Amino acid sequence: MNRDDTLVEPRGKRPKTKARRLFESAPRAPVAKGTTMKAAAIDRFGPPSVLTIHELPVPEPGPDEVLIALHAAGVGVWDADIRRGWWPQGRPRFPLILGTDGAGVVAECGAKVRRFHAGDPVWAYQFINPKGGFYAEYVAVAAEHVDFVPERLSLLHAGAATVTGLTAQQGIDVHLRVRATDTVLVFGASGAVGSLAVQFAKRHDAKVIGTARGTEAQALVKKLGADKVIDPTSDDAIEQVRKFATGGIDAALALAGGETLQQFLSLVRPGGRVAYPNGVEPEPKVPPKVKLMAYDAKAGRREFERLAHAVEEARLRVPIAAIHPLEEAAEAHERIERGHVLGRIVLQIRKYKEIRAASK
Protein backbone atom coordinates (compact mmCIF):
# COMPACT_ATOMS: atom_id res chain seq x y z
CA MET A 1 0.00 0.00 0.00
CA ASN A 2 1.32 3.44 -0.88
CA ARG A 3 1.78 5.34 2.37
CA ASP A 4 0.45 8.53 0.80
CA ASP A 5 -2.88 6.76 0.36
CA THR A 6 -3.18 6.30 4.11
CA LEU A 7 -3.02 9.99 5.00
CA VAL A 8 -6.08 12.18 5.29
CA GLU A 9 -5.63 14.98 2.76
CA PRO A 10 -7.29 18.41 3.17
CA ARG A 11 -10.89 18.53 2.06
CA GLY A 12 -12.94 21.56 1.12
CA LYS A 13 -14.90 23.06 3.97
CA ARG A 14 -18.52 21.96 3.86
CA PRO A 15 -21.47 22.84 6.04
CA LYS A 16 -21.72 20.33 8.87
CA THR A 17 -25.42 19.84 8.23
CA LYS A 18 -24.67 18.65 4.72
CA ALA A 19 -21.80 16.45 5.86
CA ARG A 20 -23.93 14.75 8.47
CA ARG A 21 -27.13 14.45 6.43
CA LEU A 22 -25.88 11.31 4.68
CA PHE A 23 -25.36 9.54 7.98
CA GLU A 24 -28.57 10.76 9.55
CA SER A 25 -30.55 9.34 6.65
CA ALA A 26 -29.59 5.81 7.71
CA PRO A 27 -32.55 3.98 9.28
CA ARG A 28 -32.36 3.09 12.97
CA ALA A 29 -30.75 -0.29 13.47
CA PRO A 30 -33.00 -2.56 15.55
CA VAL A 31 -30.77 -4.76 17.71
CA ALA A 32 -32.97 -7.41 19.26
CA LYS A 33 -31.88 -9.28 22.37
CA GLY A 34 -30.15 -12.49 21.36
CA THR A 35 -28.86 -11.19 18.01
CA THR A 36 -25.29 -12.31 17.43
CA MET A 37 -22.23 -10.63 15.98
CA LYS A 38 -18.70 -11.49 14.93
CA ALA A 39 -16.00 -10.51 17.36
CA ALA A 40 -12.26 -11.13 17.68
CA ALA A 41 -11.88 -12.44 21.22
CA ILE A 42 -9.70 -14.62 23.42
CA ASP A 43 -10.69 -17.59 25.59
CA ARG A 44 -7.38 -17.50 27.45
CA PHE A 45 -4.25 -15.40 27.61
CA GLY A 46 -1.47 -16.27 25.22
CA PRO A 47 0.21 -15.57 21.86
CA PRO A 48 -1.54 -13.88 18.91
CA SER A 49 -3.00 -17.23 17.83
CA VAL A 50 -5.41 -17.21 20.82
CA LEU A 51 -7.21 -14.28 19.20
CA THR A 52 -9.94 -15.88 17.09
CA ILE A 53 -13.34 -15.06 15.62
CA HIS A 54 -16.29 -15.75 17.92
CA GLU A 55 -20.04 -15.54 17.37
CA LEU A 56 -21.28 -13.62 20.41
CA PRO A 57 -24.46 -11.82 21.48
CA VAL A 58 -24.75 -8.19 20.43
CA PRO A 59 -24.43 -6.14 23.65
CA GLU A 60 -27.57 -4.37 24.73
CA PRO A 61 -27.02 -0.70 25.55
CA GLY A 62 -27.93 0.44 29.03
CA PRO A 63 -29.88 3.65 29.71
CA ASP A 64 -26.75 5.84 29.44
CA GLU A 65 -25.03 3.90 26.66
CA VAL A 66 -24.76 4.01 22.89
CA LEU A 67 -24.61 0.94 20.65
CA ILE A 68 -22.21 1.52 17.74
CA ALA A 69 -22.09 -0.46 14.50
CA LEU A 70 -18.32 -0.35 14.11
CA HIS A 71 -16.51 0.51 10.91
CA ALA A 72 -12.95 0.45 12.25
CA ALA A 73 -11.06 -0.29 15.47
CA GLY A 74 -7.53 0.73 16.36
CA VAL A 75 -4.96 -1.88 17.37
CA GLY A 76 -2.60 -0.85 20.18
CA VAL A 77 0.38 -2.32 21.97
CA TRP A 78 -1.75 -2.27 25.13
CA ASP A 79 -4.17 -4.68 23.42
CA ALA A 80 -1.26 -7.09 22.94
CA ASP A 81 -0.30 -6.63 26.61
CA ILE A 82 -3.81 -7.66 27.66
CA ARG A 83 -3.82 -10.61 25.27
CA ARG A 84 -0.56 -11.83 26.82
CA GLY A 85 -1.98 -11.67 30.35
CA TRP A 86 -1.79 -8.15 31.73
CA TRP A 87 -5.07 -7.24 33.41
CA PRO A 88 -5.48 -4.12 35.58
CA GLN A 89 -8.44 -5.10 37.74
CA GLY A 90 -9.86 -8.31 39.19
CA ARG A 91 -10.27 -11.28 36.86
CA PRO A 92 -11.43 -11.01 33.24
CA ARG A 93 -14.46 -12.85 31.95
CA PHE A 94 -13.80 -15.00 28.91
CA PRO A 95 -14.40 -14.85 26.05
CA LEU A 96 -12.80 -11.41 26.22
CA ILE A 97 -13.23 -9.03 23.27
CA LEU A 98 -10.14 -6.84 22.87
CA GLY A 99 -9.93 -3.25 21.63
CA THR A 100 -10.24 0.11 23.38
CA ASP A 101 -11.35 2.48 20.62
CA GLY A 102 -12.88 2.83 17.18
CA ALA A 103 -15.42 4.56 14.98
CA GLY A 104 -18.71 3.71 13.32
CA VAL A 105 -22.37 4.65 13.16
CA VAL A 106 -24.83 4.83 16.05
CA ALA A 107 -27.16 1.83 15.86
CA GLU A 108 -29.18 2.36 19.03
CA CYS A 109 -29.28 4.70 22.03
CA GLY A 110 -30.15 3.99 25.64
CA ALA A 111 -33.31 5.47 27.09
CA LYS A 112 -31.51 8.42 28.74
CA VAL A 113 -29.31 9.33 25.77
CA ARG A 114 -30.50 12.48 24.00
CA ARG A 115 -27.38 13.76 22.28
CA PHE A 116 -27.01 11.01 19.68
CA HIS A 117 -29.36 9.44 17.16
CA ALA A 118 -29.27 6.37 14.95
CA GLY A 119 -27.06 7.02 11.94
CA ASP A 120 -24.70 9.53 13.60
CA PRO A 121 -21.02 8.98 12.71
CA VAL A 122 -19.16 8.66 16.02
CA TRP A 123 -15.84 7.71 17.52
CA ALA A 124 -15.39 6.31 21.02
CA TYR A 125 -12.82 5.25 23.57
CA GLN A 126 -13.37 3.17 26.68
CA PHE A 127 -10.59 1.26 28.40
CA ILE A 128 -11.65 -2.12 29.85
CA ASN A 129 -15.23 -1.75 28.67
CA PRO A 130 -17.43 -4.04 30.83
CA LYS A 131 -19.58 -4.97 27.80
CA GLY A 132 -16.69 -5.91 25.56
CA GLY A 133 -14.10 -4.20 23.41
CA PHE A 134 -14.00 -2.76 19.91
CA TYR A 135 -12.78 -5.79 17.93
CA ALA A 136 -16.37 -6.55 17.05
CA GLU A 137 -19.23 -5.64 14.74
CA TYR A 138 -20.97 -3.82 17.61
CA VAL A 139 -19.88 -2.22 20.85
CA ALA A 140 -21.96 -0.70 23.67
CA VAL A 141 -20.20 2.31 25.20
CA ALA A 142 -21.07 4.85 27.87
CA ALA A 143 -22.36 7.93 26.03
CA GLU A 144 -19.84 10.17 27.84
CA HIS A 145 -17.07 8.28 26.03
CA VAL A 146 -18.59 8.89 22.57
CA ASP A 147 -18.54 11.93 20.30
CA PHE A 148 -19.23 12.90 16.69
CA VAL A 149 -16.49 12.20 14.18
CA PRO A 150 -14.83 15.46 13.05
CA GLU A 151 -15.86 16.49 9.56
CA ARG A 152 -12.28 16.20 8.39
CA LEU A 153 -11.90 12.47 9.20
CA SER A 154 -13.32 9.41 7.49
CA LEU A 155 -14.65 6.62 9.70
CA LEU A 156 -11.54 4.57 8.93
CA HIS A 157 -9.14 7.32 9.98
CA ALA A 158 -11.25 8.27 12.99
CA GLY A 159 -11.10 4.64 14.10
CA ALA A 160 -7.33 4.82 13.81
CA ALA A 161 -7.01 8.08 15.72
CA THR A 162 -9.38 7.97 18.69
CA VAL A 163 -7.28 7.09 21.74
CA THR A 164 -4.03 8.01 20.00
CA GLY A 165 -5.49 11.40 19.14
CA LEU A 166 -6.66 11.96 22.71
CA THR A 167 -3.24 10.91 24.03
CA ALA A 168 -1.29 13.11 21.61
CA GLN A 169 -3.49 16.20 21.94
CA GLN A 170 -3.65 16.05 25.74
CA GLY A 171 0.09 15.51 25.97
CA ILE A 172 0.84 18.53 23.78
CA ASP A 173 -1.93 20.91 24.89
CA VAL A 174 -2.90 19.97 28.44
CA HIS A 175 0.28 18.65 30.05
CA LEU A 176 3.09 20.32 28.10
CA ARG A 177 1.09 23.45 27.23
CA VAL A 178 3.10 23.95 24.06
CA ARG A 179 3.31 27.47 22.67
CA ALA A 180 4.89 29.19 19.68
CA THR A 181 8.16 30.05 21.44
CA ASP A 182 8.86 26.42 22.39
CA THR A 183 11.28 23.92 20.95
CA VAL A 184 9.48 20.60 21.36
CA LEU A 185 10.87 17.07 21.25
CA VAL A 186 8.56 14.22 20.23
CA PHE A 187 10.51 11.08 21.06
CA GLY A 188 8.96 8.29 18.99
CA ALA A 189 7.50 10.58 16.34
CA SER A 190 6.69 7.96 13.69
CA GLY A 191 4.38 5.89 15.88
CA ALA A 192 0.62 5.99 16.35
CA VAL A 193 0.71 8.75 19.00
CA GLY A 194 3.88 10.52 17.91
CA SER A 195 2.79 11.07 14.31
CA LEU A 196 -0.25 12.98 15.59
CA ALA A 197 1.67 14.79 18.35
CA VAL A 198 4.05 16.31 15.78
CA GLN A 199 1.10 17.87 13.97
CA PHE A 200 -0.58 19.11 17.15
CA ALA A 201 2.68 20.77 18.25
CA LYS A 202 3.18 22.40 14.83
CA ARG A 203 -0.33 23.82 15.05
CA HIS A 204 1.05 26.10 17.78
CA ASP A 205 3.94 27.16 15.49
CA ALA A 206 6.44 25.50 17.81
CA LYS A 207 9.79 24.22 16.53
CA VAL A 208 9.45 20.43 16.54
CA ILE A 209 12.19 17.81 16.75
CA GLY A 210 10.96 14.31 15.95
CA THR A 211 12.90 11.09 16.40
CA ALA A 212 12.46 8.27 13.89
CA ARG A 213 14.52 5.23 12.90
CA GLY A 214 14.95 4.40 9.23
CA THR A 215 14.54 6.30 5.99
CA GLU A 216 10.81 5.64 5.59
CA ALA A 217 10.00 6.67 9.16
CA GLN A 218 12.08 9.83 8.89
CA ALA A 219 10.42 10.78 5.60
CA LEU A 220 6.98 10.36 7.20
CA VAL A 221 7.80 12.53 10.22
CA LYS A 222 9.25 15.22 7.96
CA LYS A 223 6.12 15.13 5.79
CA LEU A 224 3.96 15.60 8.88
CA GLY A 225 5.70 18.88 9.64
CA ALA A 226 8.66 18.25 11.95
CA ASP A 227 11.34 20.92 11.60
CA LYS A 228 14.15 18.50 12.45
CA VAL A 229 14.08 14.70 12.21
CA ILE A 230 16.79 12.73 13.99
CA ASP A 231 17.60 9.03 14.05
CA PRO A 232 18.03 8.49 17.81
CA THR A 233 20.49 5.63 17.18
CA SER A 234 22.90 7.74 15.11
CA ASP A 235 26.29 8.55 16.63
CA ASP A 236 25.77 12.29 16.37
CA ALA A 237 22.11 12.39 17.46
CA ILE A 238 22.73 14.44 20.60
CA GLU A 239 25.03 16.83 18.77
CA GLN A 240 22.31 17.37 16.16
CA VAL A 241 19.86 18.34 18.90
CA ARG A 242 22.37 20.73 20.48
CA LYS A 243 22.93 22.48 17.17
CA PHE A 244 19.22 22.77 16.42
CA ALA A 245 18.03 23.67 19.93
CA THR A 246 20.75 26.07 21.02
CA GLY A 247 18.71 27.21 24.01
CA GLY A 248 17.79 23.66 25.03
CA ILE A 249 14.53 21.75 24.70
CA ASP A 250 11.52 23.47 26.27
CA ALA A 251 9.07 20.55 26.21
CA ALA A 252 9.34 16.83 25.45
CA LEU A 253 6.74 14.15 24.87
CA ALA A 254 8.35 10.78 25.61
CA LEU A 255 6.61 7.88 23.86
CA ALA A 256 9.34 5.28 24.38
CA GLY A 257 11.77 4.72 27.24
CA GLY A 258 15.38 3.70 27.56
CA GLU A 259 18.91 5.03 27.70
CA THR A 260 18.66 6.89 24.39
CA LEU A 261 15.66 8.82 25.67
CA GLN A 262 17.61 9.78 28.79
CA GLN A 263 20.37 11.26 26.65
CA PHE A 264 17.84 13.41 24.81
CA LEU A 265 16.16 14.50 28.06
CA SER A 266 19.51 15.70 29.41
CA LEU A 267 19.09 18.59 26.94
CA VAL A 268 15.80 19.81 28.43
CA ARG A 269 16.48 23.23 29.91
CA PRO A 270 15.80 24.14 33.56
CA GLY A 271 12.14 25.08 33.81
CA GLY A 272 11.30 22.78 30.92
CA ARG A 273 8.56 20.13 30.88
CA VAL A 274 8.52 16.42 30.09
CA ALA A 275 5.32 14.36 29.75
CA TYR A 276 4.80 10.70 29.02
CA PRO A 277 1.78 8.38 28.85
CA ASN A 278 1.61 5.77 31.59
CA GLY A 279 3.04 2.53 30.25
CA VAL A 280 6.29 3.97 28.90
CA GLU A 281 9.04 1.86 30.45
CA PRO A 282 11.44 2.42 32.01
CA GLU A 283 9.90 5.56 33.38
CA PRO A 284 11.79 8.67 32.25
CA LYS A 285 14.06 10.58 34.60
CA VAL A 286 14.62 14.29 34.17
CA PRO A 287 17.35 16.79 35.07
CA PRO A 288 16.93 19.05 38.12
CA LYS A 289 14.34 21.83 37.82
CA VAL A 290 12.51 20.03 34.99
CA LYS A 291 8.84 19.15 35.51
CA LEU A 292 7.92 15.50 34.83
CA MET A 293 4.29 14.47 34.22
CA ALA A 294 2.79 11.01 33.67
CA TYR A 295 -0.75 10.83 32.35
CA ASP A 296 -3.52 8.69 30.90
CA ALA A 297 -5.72 9.87 28.05
CA LYS A 298 -9.12 11.03 29.28
CA ALA A 299 -12.34 10.70 27.29
CA GLY A 300 -15.34 12.93 27.88
CA ARG A 301 -17.38 15.47 26.00
CA ARG A 302 -14.96 18.31 26.75
CA GLU A 303 -11.93 16.20 25.83
CA PHE A 304 -13.48 15.11 22.52
CA GLU A 305 -14.47 18.67 21.68
CA ARG A 306 -10.91 19.86 22.27
CA LEU A 307 -9.58 17.02 20.14
CA ALA A 308 -12.00 17.80 17.31
CA HIS A 309 -10.94 21.44 17.39
CA ALA A 310 -7.27 20.43 17.25
CA VAL A 311 -7.96 18.02 14.37
CA GLU A 312 -9.46 20.81 12.29
CA GLU A 313 -6.84 23.42 13.21
CA ALA A 314 -3.95 21.07 12.48
CA ARG A 315 -5.59 19.78 9.29
CA LEU A 316 -4.69 16.42 10.77
CA ARG A 317 -3.38 13.60 8.66
CA VAL A 318 -3.63 10.12 10.18
CA PRO A 319 -0.93 7.67 9.07
CA ILE A 320 -2.16 4.08 8.85
CA ALA A 321 0.50 1.37 8.88
CA ALA A 322 -1.78 -1.49 7.83
CA ILE A 323 -5.47 -2.29 7.39
CA HIS A 324 -6.71 -5.77 8.35
CA PRO A 325 -10.21 -7.25 8.27
CA LEU A 326 -11.59 -8.40 11.60
CA GLU A 327 -10.73 -12.00 10.72
CA GLU A 328 -7.03 -11.04 10.63
CA ALA A 329 -6.86 -9.63 14.16
CA ALA A 330 -4.22 -12.22 15.12
CA GLU A 331 -2.07 -11.16 12.16
CA ALA A 332 -2.45 -7.53 13.25
CA HIS A 333 -1.13 -8.50 16.70
CA GLU A 334 1.78 -10.37 15.16
CA ARG A 335 2.68 -7.24 13.23
CA ILE A 336 2.47 -4.92 16.22
CA GLU A 337 4.67 -7.23 18.27
CA ARG A 338 7.42 -6.98 15.65
CA GLY A 339 7.57 -3.27 16.48
CA HIS A 340 8.60 -0.21 14.46
CA VAL A 341 5.06 0.45 13.22
CA LEU A 342 4.67 3.70 11.28
CA GLY A 343 1.34 5.19 12.32
CA ARG A 344 -1.39 2.85 13.53
CA ILE A 345 -2.67 -0.57 12.57
CA VAL A 346 -6.43 -0.69 12.01
CA LEU A 347 -9.08 -3.39 11.83
CA GLN A 348 -11.63 -2.50 9.15
CA ILE A 349 -14.77 -4.22 10.38
CA ARG A 350 -17.28 -2.88 7.87
CA LYS A 351 -17.39 -0.45 5.02
CA TYR A 352 -20.01 2.27 5.21
CA LYS A 353 -22.39 0.60 2.74
CA GLU A 354 -22.30 -2.53 4.88
CA ILE A 355 -23.23 -0.47 7.95
CA ARG A 356 -26.19 0.96 6.06
CA ALA A 357 -27.25 -2.52 4.98
CA ALA A 358 -26.98 -3.81 8.54
CA SER A 359 -29.34 -1.11 9.74
CA LYS A 360 -32.19 -2.07 7.43
Coordinates of C-alpha atoms in Angstrom, one line a residue:
M1 CA 0.0 0.0 0.0
N2 CA 1.3 3.4 -0.9
R3 CA 1.8 5.3 2.4
D4 CA 0.5 8.5 0.8
D5 CA -2.9 6.8 0.4
T6 CA -3.2 6.3 4.1
L7 CA -3.0 10.0 5.0
V8 CA -6.1 12.2 5.3
E9 CA -5.6 15.0 2.8
P10 CA -7.3 18.4 3.2
R11 CA -10.9 18.5 2.1
G12 CA -12.9 21.6 1.1
K13 CA -14.9 23.1 4.0
R14 CA -18.5 22.0 3.9
P15 CA -21.5 22.8 6.0
K16 CA -21.7 20.3 8.9
T17 CA -25.4 19.8 8.2
K18 CA -24.7 18.7 4.7
A19 CA -21.8 16.5 5.9
R20 CA -23.9 14.8 8.5
R21 CA -27.1 14.5 6.4
L22 CA -25.9 11.3 4.7
F23 CA -25.4 9.5 8.0
E24 CA -28.6 10.8 9.6
S25 CA -30.5 9.3 6.6
A26 CA -29.6 5.8 7.7
P27 CA -32.5 4.0 9.3
R28 CA -32.4 3.1 13.0
A29 CA -30.8 -0.3 13.5
P30 CA -33.0 -2.6 15.5
V31 CA -30.8 -4.8 17.7
A32 CA -33.0 -7.4 19.3
K33 CA -31.9 -9.3 22.4
G34 CA -30.1 -12.5 21.4
T35 CA -28.9 -11.2 18.0
T36 CA -25.3 -12.3 17.4
M37 CA -22.2 -10.6 16.0
K38 CA -18.7 -11.5 14.9
A39 CA -16.0 -10.5 17.4
A40 CA -12.3 -11.1 17.7
A41 CA -11.9 -12.4 21.2
I42 CA -9.7 -14.6 23.4
D43 CA -10.7 -17.6 25.6
R44 CA -7.4 -17.5 27.5
F45 CA -4.2 -15.4 27.6
G46 CA -1.5 -16.3 25.2
P47 CA 0.2 -15.6 21.9
P48 CA -1.5 -13.9 18.9
S49 CA -3.0 -17.2 17.8
V50 CA -5.4 -17.2 20.8
L51 CA -7.2 -14.3 19.2
T52 CA -9.9 -15.9 17.1
I53 CA -13.3 -15.1 15.6
H54 CA -16.3 -15.8 17.9
E55 CA -20.0 -15.5 17.4
L56 CA -21.3 -13.6 20.4
P57 CA -24.5 -11.8 21.5
V58 CA -24.8 -8.2 20.4
P59 CA -24.4 -6.1 23.7
E60 CA -27.6 -4.4 24.7
P61 CA -27.0 -0.7 25.5
G62 CA -27.9 0.4 29.0
P63 CA -29.9 3.6 29.7
D64 CA -26.7 5.8 29.4
E65 CA -25.0 3.9 26.7
V66 CA -24.8 4.0 22.9
L67 CA -24.6 0.9 20.7
I68 CA -22.2 1.5 17.7
A69 CA -22.1 -0.5 14.5
L70 CA -18.3 -0.3 14.1
H71 CA -16.5 0.5 10.9
A72 CA -12.9 0.5 12.3
A73 CA -11.1 -0.3 15.5
G74 CA -7.5 0.7 16.4
V75 CA -5.0 -1.9 17.4
G76 CA -2.6 -0.9 20.2
V77 CA 0.4 -2.3 22.0
W78 CA -1.8 -2.3 25.1
D79 CA -4.2 -4.7 23.4
A80 CA -1.3 -7.1 22.9
D81 CA -0.3 -6.6 26.6
I82 CA -3.8 -7.7 27.7
R83 CA -3.8 -10.6 25.3
R84 CA -0.6 -11.8 26.8
G85 CA -2.0 -11.7 30.3
W86 CA -1.8 -8.1 31.7
W87 CA -5.1 -7.2 33.4
P88 CA -5.5 -4.1 35.6
Q89 CA -8.4 -5.1 37.7
G90 CA -9.9 -8.3 39.2
R91 CA -10.3 -11.3 36.9
P92 CA -11.4 -11.0 33.2
R93 CA -14.5 -12.9 31.9
F94 CA -13.8 -15.0 28.9
P95 CA -14.4 -14.8 26.0
L96 CA -12.8 -11.4 26.2
I97 CA -13.2 -9.0 23.3
L98 CA -10.1 -6.8 22.9
G99 CA -9.9 -3.2 21.6
T100 CA -10.2 0.1 23.4
D101 CA -11.4 2.5 20.6
G102 CA -12.9 2.8 17.2
A103 CA -15.4 4.6 15.0
G104 CA -18.7 3.7 13.3
V105 CA -22.4 4.6 13.2
V106 CA -24.8 4.8 16.1
A107 CA -27.2 1.8 15.9
E108 CA -29.2 2.4 19.0
C109 CA -29.3 4.7 22.0
G110 CA -30.1 4.0 25.6
A111 CA -33.3 5.5 27.1
K112 CA -31.5 8.4 28.7
V113 CA -29.3 9.3 25.8
R114 CA -30.5 12.5 24.0
R115 CA -27.4 13.8 22.3
F116 CA -27.0 11.0 19.7
H117 CA -29.4 9.4 17.2
A118 CA -29.3 6.4 14.9
G119 CA -27.1 7.0 11.9
D120 CA -24.7 9.5 13.6
P121 CA -21.0 9.0 12.7
V122 CA -19.2 8.7 16.0
W123 CA -15.8 7.7 17.5
A124 CA -15.4 6.3 21.0
Y125 CA -12.8 5.3 23.6
Q126 CA -13.4 3.2 26.7
F127 CA -10.6 1.3 28.4
I128 CA -11.6 -2.1 29.9
N129 CA -15.2 -1.7 28.7
P130 CA -17.4 -4.0 30.8
K131 CA -19.6 -5.0 27.8
G132 CA -16.7 -5.9 25.6
G133 CA -14.1 -4.2 23.4
F134 CA -14.0 -2.8 19.9
Y135 CA -12.8 -5.8 17.9
A136 CA -16.4 -6.5 17.1
E137 CA -19.2 -5.6 14.7
Y138 CA -21.0 -3.8 17.6
V139 CA -19.9 -2.2 20.8
A140 CA -22.0 -0.7 23.7
V141 CA -20.2 2.3 25.2
A142 CA -21.1 4.9 27.9
A143 CA -22.4 7.9 26.0
E144 CA -19.8 10.2 27.8
H145 CA -17.1 8.3 26.0
V146 CA -18.6 8.9 22.6
D147 CA -18.5 11.9 20.3
F148 CA -19.2 12.9 16.7
V149 CA -16.5 12.2 14.2
P150 CA -14.8 15.5 13.1
E151 CA -15.9 16.5 9.6
R152 CA -12.3 16.2 8.4
L153 CA -11.9 12.5 9.2
S154 CA -13.3 9.4 7.5
L155 CA -14.6 6.6 9.7
L156 CA -11.5 4.6 8.9
H157 CA -9.1 7.3 10.0
A158 CA -11.3 8.3 13.0
G159 CA -11.1 4.6 14.1
A160 CA -7.3 4.8 13.8
A161 CA -7.0 8.1 15.7
T162 CA -9.4 8.0 18.7
V163 CA -7.3 7.1 21.7
T164 CA -4.0 8.0 20.0
G165 CA -5.5 11.4 19.1
L166 CA -6.7 12.0 22.7
T167 CA -3.2 10.9 24.0
A168 CA -1.3 13.1 21.6
Q169 CA -3.5 16.2 21.9
Q170 CA -3.7 16.1 25.7
G171 CA 0.1 15.5 26.0
I172 CA 0.8 18.5 23.8
D173 CA -1.9 20.9 24.9
V174 CA -2.9 20.0 28.4
H175 CA 0.3 18.7 30.1
L176 CA 3.1 20.3 28.1
R177 CA 1.1 23.5 27.2
V178 CA 3.1 23.9 24.1
R179 CA 3.3 27.5 22.7
A180 CA 4.9 29.2 19.7
T181 CA 8.2 30.1 21.4
D182 CA 8.9 26.4 22.4
T183 CA 11.3 23.9 20.9
V184 CA 9.5 20.6 21.4
L185 CA 10.9 17.1 21.2
V186 CA 8.6 14.2 20.2
F187 CA 10.5 11.1 21.1
G188 CA 9.0 8.3 19.0
A189 CA 7.5 10.6 16.3
S190 CA 6.7 8.0 13.7
G191 CA 4.4 5.9 15.9
A192 CA 0.6 6.0 16.3
V193 CA 0.7 8.7 19.0
G194 CA 3.9 10.5 17.9
S195 CA 2.8 11.1 14.3
L196 CA -0.2 13.0 15.6
A197 CA 1.7 14.8 18.3
V198 CA 4.0 16.3 15.8
Q199 CA 1.1 17.9 14.0
F200 CA -0.6 19.1 17.1
A201 CA 2.7 20.8 18.2
K202 CA 3.2 22.4 14.8
R203 CA -0.3 23.8 15.0
H204 CA 1.1 26.1 17.8
D205 CA 3.9 27.2 15.5
A206 CA 6.4 25.5 17.8
K207 CA 9.8 24.2 16.5
V208 CA 9.5 20.4 16.5
I209 CA 12.2 17.8 16.7
G210 CA 11.0 14.3 15.9
T211 CA 12.9 11.1 16.4
A212 CA 12.5 8.3 13.9
R213 CA 14.5 5.2 12.9
G214 CA 15.0 4.4 9.2
T215 CA 14.5 6.3 6.0
E216 CA 10.8 5.6 5.6
A217 CA 10.0 6.7 9.2
Q218 CA 12.1 9.8 8.9
A219 CA 10.4 10.8 5.6
L220 CA 7.0 10.4 7.2
V221 CA 7.8 12.5 10.2
K222 CA 9.2 15.2 8.0
K223 CA 6.1 15.1 5.8
L224 CA 4.0 15.6 8.9
G225 CA 5.7 18.9 9.6
A226 CA 8.7 18.2 11.9
D227 CA 11.3 20.9 11.6
K228 CA 14.1 18.5 12.4
V229 CA 14.1 14.7 12.2
I230 CA 16.8 12.7 14.0
D231 CA 17.6 9.0 14.0
P232 CA 18.0 8.5 17.8
T233 CA 20.5 5.6 17.2
S234 CA 22.9 7.7 15.1
D235 CA 26.3 8.5 16.6
D236 CA 25.8 12.3 16.4
A237 CA 22.1 12.4 17.5
I238 CA 22.7 14.4 20.6
E239 CA 25.0 16.8 18.8
Q240 CA 22.3 17.4 16.2
V241 CA 19.9 18.3 18.9
R242 CA 22.4 20.7 20.5
K243 CA 22.9 22.5 17.2
F244 CA 19.2 22.8 16.4
A245 CA 18.0 23.7 19.9
T246 CA 20.7 26.1 21.0
G247 CA 18.7 27.2 24.0
G248 CA 17.8 23.7 25.0
I249 CA 14.5 21.7 24.7
D250 CA 11.5 23.5 26.3
A251 CA 9.1 20.5 26.2
A252 CA 9.3 16.8 25.5
L253 CA 6.7 14.1 24.9
A254 CA 8.3 10.8 25.6
L255 CA 6.6 7.9 23.9
A256 CA 9.3 5.3 24.4
G257 CA 11.8 4.7 27.2
G258 CA 15.4 3.7 27.6
E259 CA 18.9 5.0 27.7
T260 CA 18.7 6.9 24.4
L261 CA 15.7 8.8 25.7
Q262 CA 17.6 9.8 28.8
Q263 CA 20.4 11.3 26.7
F264 CA 17.8 13.4 24.8
L265 CA 16.2 14.5 28.1
S266 CA 19.5 15.7 29.4
L267 CA 19.1 18.6 26.9
V268 CA 15.8 19.8 28.4
R269 CA 16.5 23.2 29.9
P270 CA 15.8 24.1 33.6
G271 CA 12.1 25.1 33.8
G272 CA 11.3 22.8 30.9
R273 CA 8.6 20.1 30.9
V274 CA 8.5 16.4 30.1
A275 CA 5.3 14.4 29.7
Y276 CA 4.8 10.7 29.0
P277 CA 1.8 8.4 28.8
N278 CA 1.6 5.8 31.6
G279 CA 3.0 2.5 30.2
V280 CA 6.3 4.0 28.9
E281 CA 9.0 1.9 30.5
P282 CA 11.4 2.4 32.0
E283 CA 9.9 5.6 33.4
P284 CA 11.8 8.7 32.3
K285 CA 14.1 10.6 34.6
V286 CA 14.6 14.3 34.2
P287 CA 17.3 16.8 35.1
P288 CA 16.9 19.1 38.1
K289 CA 14.3 21.8 37.8
V290 CA 12.5 20.0 35.0
K291 CA 8.8 19.2 35.5
L292 CA 7.9 15.5 34.8
M293 CA 4.3 14.5 34.2
A294 CA 2.8 11.0 33.7
Y295 CA -0.8 10.8 32.4
D296 CA -3.5 8.7 30.9
A297 CA -5.7 9.9 28.0
K298 CA -9.1 11.0 29.3
A299 CA -12.3 10.7 27.3
G300 CA -15.3 12.9 27.9
R301 CA -17.4 15.5 26.0
R302 CA -15.0 18.3 26.7
E303 CA -11.9 16.2 25.8
F304 CA -13.5 15.1 22.5
E305 CA -14.5 18.7 21.7
R306 CA -10.9 19.9 22.3
L307 CA -9.6 17.0 20.1
A308 CA -12.0 17.8 17.3
H309 CA -10.9 21.4 17.4
A310 CA -7.3 20.4 17.2
V311 CA -8.0 18.0 14.4
E312 CA -9.5 20.8 12.3
E313 CA -6.8 23.4 13.2
A314 CA -3.9 21.1 12.5
R315 CA -5.6 19.8 9.3
L316 CA -4.7 16.4 10.8
R317 CA -3.4 13.6 8.7
V318 CA -3.6 10.1 10.2
P319 CA -0.9 7.7 9.1
I320 CA -2.2 4.1 8.8
A321 CA 0.5 1.4 8.9
A322 CA -1.8 -1.5 7.8
I323 CA -5.5 -2.3 7.4
H324 CA -6.7 -5.8 8.4
P325 CA -10.2 -7.3 8.3
L326 CA -11.6 -8.4 11.6
E327 CA -10.7 -12.0 10.7
E328 CA -7.0 -11.0 10.6
A329 CA -6.9 -9.6 14.2
A330 CA -4.2 -12.2 15.1
E331 CA -2.1 -11.2 12.2
A332 CA -2.5 -7.5 13.3
H333 CA -1.1 -8.5 16.7
E334 CA 1.8 -10.4 15.2
R335 CA 2.7 -7.2 13.2
I336 CA 2.5 -4.9 16.2
E337 CA 4.7 -7.2 18.3
R338 CA 7.4 -7.0 15.6
G339 CA 7.6 -3.3 16.5
H340 CA 8.6 -0.2 14.5
V341 CA 5.1 0.4 13.2
L342 CA 4.7 3.7 11.3
G343 CA 1.3 5.2 12.3
R344 CA -1.4 2.8 13.5
I345 CA -2.7 -0.6 12.6
V346 CA -6.4 -0.7 12.0
L347 CA -9.1 -3.4 11.8
Q348 CA -11.6 -2.5 9.1
I349 CA -14.8 -4.2 10.4
R350 CA -17.3 -2.9 7.9
K351 CA -17.4 -0.5 5.0
Y352 CA -20.0 2.3 5.2
K353 CA -22.4 0.6 2.7
E354 CA -22.3 -2.5 4.9
I355 CA -23.2 -0.5 8.0
R356 CA -26.2 1.0 6.1
A357 CA -27.3 -2.5 5.0
A358 CA -27.0 -3.8 8.5
S359 CA -29.3 -1.1 9.7
K360 CA -32.2 -2.1 7.4

